[in-house]
Coordinates of C-alpha atoms in Angstrom, one line a residue:
Chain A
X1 CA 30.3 -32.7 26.3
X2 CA 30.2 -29.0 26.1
X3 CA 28.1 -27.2 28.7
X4 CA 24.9 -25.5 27.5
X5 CA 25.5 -21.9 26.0
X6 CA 24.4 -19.2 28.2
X7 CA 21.7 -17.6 27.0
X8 CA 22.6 -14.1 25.5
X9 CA 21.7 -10.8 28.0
X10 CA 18.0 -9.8 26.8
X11 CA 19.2 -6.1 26.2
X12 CA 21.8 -7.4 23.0
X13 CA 18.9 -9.7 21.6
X14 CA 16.2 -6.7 22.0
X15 CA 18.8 -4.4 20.5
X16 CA 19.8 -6.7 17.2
X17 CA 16.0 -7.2 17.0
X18 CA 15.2 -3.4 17.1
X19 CA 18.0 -3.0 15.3
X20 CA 17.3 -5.1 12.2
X21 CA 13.6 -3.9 12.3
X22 CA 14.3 -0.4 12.3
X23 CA 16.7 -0.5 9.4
X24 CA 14.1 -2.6 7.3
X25 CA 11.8 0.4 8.0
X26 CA 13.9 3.8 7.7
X27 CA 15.2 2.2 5.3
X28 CA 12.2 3.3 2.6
X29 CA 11.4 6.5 1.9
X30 CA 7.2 5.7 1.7
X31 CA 7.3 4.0 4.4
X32 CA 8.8 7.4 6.2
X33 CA 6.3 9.7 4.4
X34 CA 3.9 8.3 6.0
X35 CA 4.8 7.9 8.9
X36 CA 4.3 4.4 9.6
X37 CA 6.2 2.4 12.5
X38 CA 6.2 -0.8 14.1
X39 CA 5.6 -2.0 17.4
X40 CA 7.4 -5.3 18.1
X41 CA 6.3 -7.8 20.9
X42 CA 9.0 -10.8 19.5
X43 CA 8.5 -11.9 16.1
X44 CA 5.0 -10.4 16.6
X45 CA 5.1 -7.1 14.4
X46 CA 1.8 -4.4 14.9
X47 CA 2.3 -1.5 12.3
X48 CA 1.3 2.1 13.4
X49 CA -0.4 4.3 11.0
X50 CA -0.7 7.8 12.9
X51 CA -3.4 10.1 11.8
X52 CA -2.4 13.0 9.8
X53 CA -4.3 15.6 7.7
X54 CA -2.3 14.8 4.8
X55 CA -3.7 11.2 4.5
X56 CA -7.1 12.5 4.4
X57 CA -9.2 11.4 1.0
X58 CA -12.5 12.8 1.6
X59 CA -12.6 15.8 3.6
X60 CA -16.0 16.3 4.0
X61 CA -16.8 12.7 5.8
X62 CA -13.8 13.2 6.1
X63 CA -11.9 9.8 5.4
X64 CA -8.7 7.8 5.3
X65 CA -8.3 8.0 1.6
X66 CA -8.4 4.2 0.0
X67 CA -5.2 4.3 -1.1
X68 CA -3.7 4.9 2.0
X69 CA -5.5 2.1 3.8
X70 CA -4.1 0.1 1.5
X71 CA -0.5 1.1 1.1
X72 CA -0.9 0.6 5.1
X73 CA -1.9 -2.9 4.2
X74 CA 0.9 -4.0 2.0
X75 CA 3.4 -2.3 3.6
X76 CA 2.6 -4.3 6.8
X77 CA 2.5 -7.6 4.6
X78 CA 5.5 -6.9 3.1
X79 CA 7.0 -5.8 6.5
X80 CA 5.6 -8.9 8.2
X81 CA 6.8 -11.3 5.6
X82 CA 10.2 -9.9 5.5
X83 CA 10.4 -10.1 9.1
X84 CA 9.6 -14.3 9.5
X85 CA 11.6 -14.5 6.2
X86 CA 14.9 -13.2 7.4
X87 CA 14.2 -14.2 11.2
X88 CA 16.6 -16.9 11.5
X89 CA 19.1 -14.7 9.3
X90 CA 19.3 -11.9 12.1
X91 CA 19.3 -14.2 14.9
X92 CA 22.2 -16.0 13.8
X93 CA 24.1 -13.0 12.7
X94 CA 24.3 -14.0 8.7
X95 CA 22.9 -10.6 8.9
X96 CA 24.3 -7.8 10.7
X97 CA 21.6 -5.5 12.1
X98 CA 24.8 -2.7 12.3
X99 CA 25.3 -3.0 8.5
X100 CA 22.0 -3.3 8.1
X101 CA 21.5 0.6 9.7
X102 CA 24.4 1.4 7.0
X103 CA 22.3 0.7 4.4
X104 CA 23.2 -2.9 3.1
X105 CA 19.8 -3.9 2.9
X106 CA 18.7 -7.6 1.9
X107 CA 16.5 -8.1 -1.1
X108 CA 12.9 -8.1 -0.3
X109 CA 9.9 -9.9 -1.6
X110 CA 8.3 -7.8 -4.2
X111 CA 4.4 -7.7 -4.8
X112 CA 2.4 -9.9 -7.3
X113 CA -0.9 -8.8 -6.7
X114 CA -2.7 -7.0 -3.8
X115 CA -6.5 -7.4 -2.8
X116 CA -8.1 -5.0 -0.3
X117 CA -11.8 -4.8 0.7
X118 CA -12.8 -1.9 2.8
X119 CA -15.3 -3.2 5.6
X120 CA -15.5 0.3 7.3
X121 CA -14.4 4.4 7.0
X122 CA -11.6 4.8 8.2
X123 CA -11.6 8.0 10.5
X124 CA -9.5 11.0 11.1
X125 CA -7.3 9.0 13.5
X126 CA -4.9 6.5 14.3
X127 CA -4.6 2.5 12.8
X128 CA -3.1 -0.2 13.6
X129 CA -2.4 -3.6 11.2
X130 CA -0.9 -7.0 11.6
X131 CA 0.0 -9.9 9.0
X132 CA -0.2 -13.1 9.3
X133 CA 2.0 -15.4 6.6
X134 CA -0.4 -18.2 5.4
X135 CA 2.0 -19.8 3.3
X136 CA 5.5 -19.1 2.5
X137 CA 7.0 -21.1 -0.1
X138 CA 10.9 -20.6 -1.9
X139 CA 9.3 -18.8 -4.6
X140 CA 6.0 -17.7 -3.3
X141 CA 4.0 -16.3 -0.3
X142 CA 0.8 -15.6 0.7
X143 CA -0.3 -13.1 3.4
X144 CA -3.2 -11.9 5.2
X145 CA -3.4 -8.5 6.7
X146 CA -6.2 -6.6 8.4
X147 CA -6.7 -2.9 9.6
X148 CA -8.6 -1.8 12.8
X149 CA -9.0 1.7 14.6
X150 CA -10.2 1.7 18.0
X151 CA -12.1 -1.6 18.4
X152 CA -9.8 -4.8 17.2
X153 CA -13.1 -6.6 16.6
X154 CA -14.3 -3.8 14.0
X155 CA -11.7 -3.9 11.3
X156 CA -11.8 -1.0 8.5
X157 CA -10.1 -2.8 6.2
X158 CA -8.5 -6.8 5.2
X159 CA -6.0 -7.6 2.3
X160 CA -5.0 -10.5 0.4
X161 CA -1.7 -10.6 -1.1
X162 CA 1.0 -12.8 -3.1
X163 CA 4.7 -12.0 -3.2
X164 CA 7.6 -13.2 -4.5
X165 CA 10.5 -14.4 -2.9
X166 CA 14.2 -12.9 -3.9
X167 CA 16.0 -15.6 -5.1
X168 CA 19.5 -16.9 -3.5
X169 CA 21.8 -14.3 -4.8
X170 CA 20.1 -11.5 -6.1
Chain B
X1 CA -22.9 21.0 -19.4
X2 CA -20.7 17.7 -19.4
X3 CA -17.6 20.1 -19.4
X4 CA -18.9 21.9 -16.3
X5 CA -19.4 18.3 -15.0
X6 CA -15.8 17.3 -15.9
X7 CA -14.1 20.7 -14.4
X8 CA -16.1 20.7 -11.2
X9 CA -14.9 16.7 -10.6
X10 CA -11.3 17.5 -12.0
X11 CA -11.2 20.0 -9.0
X12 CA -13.3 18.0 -6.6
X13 CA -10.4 14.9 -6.8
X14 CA -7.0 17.4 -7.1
X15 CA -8.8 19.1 -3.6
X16 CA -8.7 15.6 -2.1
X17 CA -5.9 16.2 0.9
X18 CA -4.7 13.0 -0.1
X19 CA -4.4 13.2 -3.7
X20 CA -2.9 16.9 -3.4
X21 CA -0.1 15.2 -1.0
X22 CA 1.0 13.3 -3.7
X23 CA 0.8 15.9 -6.6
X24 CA -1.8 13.6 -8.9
X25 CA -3.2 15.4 -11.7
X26 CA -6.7 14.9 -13.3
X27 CA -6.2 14.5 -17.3
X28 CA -8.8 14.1 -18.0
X29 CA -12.5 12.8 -17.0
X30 CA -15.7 12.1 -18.8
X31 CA -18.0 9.4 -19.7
X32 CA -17.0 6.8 -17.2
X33 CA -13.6 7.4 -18.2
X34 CA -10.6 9.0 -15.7
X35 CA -7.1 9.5 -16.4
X36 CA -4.7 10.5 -13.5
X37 CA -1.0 10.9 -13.5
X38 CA 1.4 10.9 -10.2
X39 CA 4.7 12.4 -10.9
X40 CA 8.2 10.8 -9.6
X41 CA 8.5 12.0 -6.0
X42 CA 11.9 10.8 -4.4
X43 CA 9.4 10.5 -1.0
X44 CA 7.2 7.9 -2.6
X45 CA 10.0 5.6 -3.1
X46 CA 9.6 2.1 -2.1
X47 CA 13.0 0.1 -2.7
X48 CA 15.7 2.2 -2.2
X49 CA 18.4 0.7 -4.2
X50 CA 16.4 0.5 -7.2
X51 CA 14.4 4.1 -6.3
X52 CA 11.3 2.2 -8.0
X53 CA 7.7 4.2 -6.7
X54 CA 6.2 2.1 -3.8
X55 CA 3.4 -0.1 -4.8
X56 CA 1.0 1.5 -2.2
X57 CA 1.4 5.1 -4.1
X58 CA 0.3 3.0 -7.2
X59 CA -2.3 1.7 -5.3
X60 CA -3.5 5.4 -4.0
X61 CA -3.6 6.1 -7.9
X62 CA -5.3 3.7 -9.1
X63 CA -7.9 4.0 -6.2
X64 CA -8.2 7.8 -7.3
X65 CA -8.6 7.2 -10.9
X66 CA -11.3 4.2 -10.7
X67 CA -13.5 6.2 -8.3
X68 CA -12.7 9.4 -10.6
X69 CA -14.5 6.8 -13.5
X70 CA -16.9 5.9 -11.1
X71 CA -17.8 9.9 -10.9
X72 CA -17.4 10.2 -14.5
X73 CA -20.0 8.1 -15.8
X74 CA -23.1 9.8 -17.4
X75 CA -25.4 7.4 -14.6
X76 CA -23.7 8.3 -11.6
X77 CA -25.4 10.3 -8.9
X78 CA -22.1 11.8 -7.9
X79 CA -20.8 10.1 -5.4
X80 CA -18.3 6.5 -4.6
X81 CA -16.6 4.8 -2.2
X82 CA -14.6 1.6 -3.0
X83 CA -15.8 -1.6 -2.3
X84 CA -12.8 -3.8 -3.1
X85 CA -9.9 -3.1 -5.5
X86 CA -7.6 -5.9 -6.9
X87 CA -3.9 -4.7 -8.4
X88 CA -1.8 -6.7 -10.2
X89 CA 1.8 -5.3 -10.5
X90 CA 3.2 -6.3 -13.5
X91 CA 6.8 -5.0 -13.7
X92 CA 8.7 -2.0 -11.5
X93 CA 7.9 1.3 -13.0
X94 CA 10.7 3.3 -14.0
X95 CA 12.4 5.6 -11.4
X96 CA 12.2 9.0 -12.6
X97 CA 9.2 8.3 -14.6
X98 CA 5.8 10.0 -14.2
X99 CA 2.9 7.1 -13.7
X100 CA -0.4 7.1 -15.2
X101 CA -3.7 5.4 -14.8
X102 CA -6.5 4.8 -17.3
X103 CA -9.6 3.8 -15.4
X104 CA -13.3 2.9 -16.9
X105 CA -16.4 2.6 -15.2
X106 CA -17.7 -0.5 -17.5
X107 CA -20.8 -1.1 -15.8
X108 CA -22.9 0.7 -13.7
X109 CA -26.3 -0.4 -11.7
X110 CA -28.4 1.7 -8.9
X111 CA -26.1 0.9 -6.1
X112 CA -22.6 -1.0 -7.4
X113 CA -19.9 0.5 -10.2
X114 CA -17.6 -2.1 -11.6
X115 CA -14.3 -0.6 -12.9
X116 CA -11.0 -1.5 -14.4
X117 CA -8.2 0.1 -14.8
X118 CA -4.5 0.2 -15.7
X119 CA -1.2 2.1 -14.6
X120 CA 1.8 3.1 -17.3
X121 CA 4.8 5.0 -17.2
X122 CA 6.3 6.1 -20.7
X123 CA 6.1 2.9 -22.2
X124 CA 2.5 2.6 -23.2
X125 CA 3.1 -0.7 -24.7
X126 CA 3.7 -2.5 -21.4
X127 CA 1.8 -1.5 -18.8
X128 CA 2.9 -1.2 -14.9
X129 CA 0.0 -2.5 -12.9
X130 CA -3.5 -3.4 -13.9
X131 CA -6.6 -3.5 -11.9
X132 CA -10.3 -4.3 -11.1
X133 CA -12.8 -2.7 -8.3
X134 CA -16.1 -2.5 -7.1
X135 CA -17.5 0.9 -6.1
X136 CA -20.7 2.4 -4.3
X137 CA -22.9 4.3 -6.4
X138 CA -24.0 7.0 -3.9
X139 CA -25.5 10.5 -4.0
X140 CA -22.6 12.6 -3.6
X141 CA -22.6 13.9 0.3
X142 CA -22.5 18.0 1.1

């Protein structure tokens, strides 16, 4: 019998990790303009929205404009999905976070439909969102997301969506 | 009157910072009805290999345009913000394509605007992304 691999240094698997999540992120231009990023504690994924004028919809409130809140929504759904989804993929190597960075991207799930209820205005500052994957099937998936601002209990926004899943070899 | 009505909103929702950042253009609006169009913008891009438009700029349109219905109709006291809004993407929109979005307020009581609303590109006969929301109705603030 074999004695039991050694477990890899922490830095490589934080830096495949980062690695992988960063591509999946630069990697889209919308997802640059505005400014979104991801904090990742594990497979745990918090998305960052930072406050910019730009993303203002009313000014005289003045107010995260709708649409914003929920591109921030789906993009963290999509994001969040992806990540579980392709989990496995990146800690086995099948995919190479390094290629990844190069552009070879996987295929992602796209969206079916998106449902957002705003609970709150979202003010001139800062959000954060999180995902949570309540089903994910070989064809379809259904996620959760929510978006809070200073108080985690006091969310602005929540979002229903349903996505569908590349199929093996697109 | 109603074209004073229409030019002062048409200015009102291309001022939005938002709406600006992204270039959308007021059509038209009048009568519970809006019409919005977001050019192709290599930033908005949402899959990079096929440079199809990101959902969530879709969704920032058709946000815009059903609150611009909301606005629009002859009952309203000026002023929305959305309650809930459900998209259905029904095929990519084609990269290099302007998007448009048709939105009608079809019902309208004292505090709650029920809109739908849909999203094209060039093809008019199939259409990108439909949608339904729920609005306030609110007097419109400063």
């Amino acid at each position: 019998m074999s004695p039991r691999k050694k477990p890899e240094p922490v830095q490589v698997i934080k830096q495949r990790r980062d690695a992988a999540l960063s591509a999946l992120v630069t990697g889209v231009p919308y997802i640059q303009y505005l400014g979104i990023t991801f904090d990742r504690r594990g497979d745990e994924l918090t998305a960052i929205l930072p406050y910019e004028d730009k993303i203002i919809g009313n000014p005289t409130l003045p107010a995260i404009h709708g649409g914003v809140t929920a591109a921030f929504l789906e993009i963290t759904a999509l994001m969040s999905l992806s990540w579980v989804w392709l989990w496995e993929d990146i800690e086995n190597g099948t995919l190479d976070a390094e290629e990844m960075a190069r552009g070879k991207l996987p295929r992602l799930p796209k969206t079916i439909d998106f449902t957002v209820d705003y609970l709150r205005t979202g003010l001139p500052r800062d959000a954060y969102a999180r995902a949570r994957v309540t089903r994910s099937g070989r064809r379809y998936a259904s996620v959760q997301s929510e978006a809070w601002q200073d108080n985690r209990d006091r969310p602005i926004a929540q979002a229903t969506a349903h996505f569908l899943m590349p199929r093996p070899g697109d | 009157m109603a074209v004073d009505k229409s030019t002062l909103a048409k200015q009102f929702i291309e001022y939005l910072p938002h709406c600006k950042a992204l270039g959308m253009k007021v059509l038209r609006i009048e009568d519970g009805l809006a019409e919005i169009e977001l050019p192709y913008d290599e930033r908005f891009i949402g899959d990079p290999e096929s440079r199809v438009i990101h959902g969530g700029a879709v969704s920032a349109l058709m946000d815009t345009t059903g609150g611009a219905s909301v606005i629009a109709h002859p009952k309203s006291p000026g002023g929305t913000a959305t309650i809930n809004l459900r998209i259905d993407y029904m095929r990519p929109a084609t990269p290099g394509q302007t998007i448009t979005c048709l939105a009608e307020c079809y019902h309208i009581t004292r505090s709650v605007a029920f809109v739908r609303a849909t999203a094209y590109d060039a093809d008019r006969e199939r259409p990108v992304a439909s949608a339904t929301g729920a609005f306030t109705v609110e007097e419109k603030k400063a």
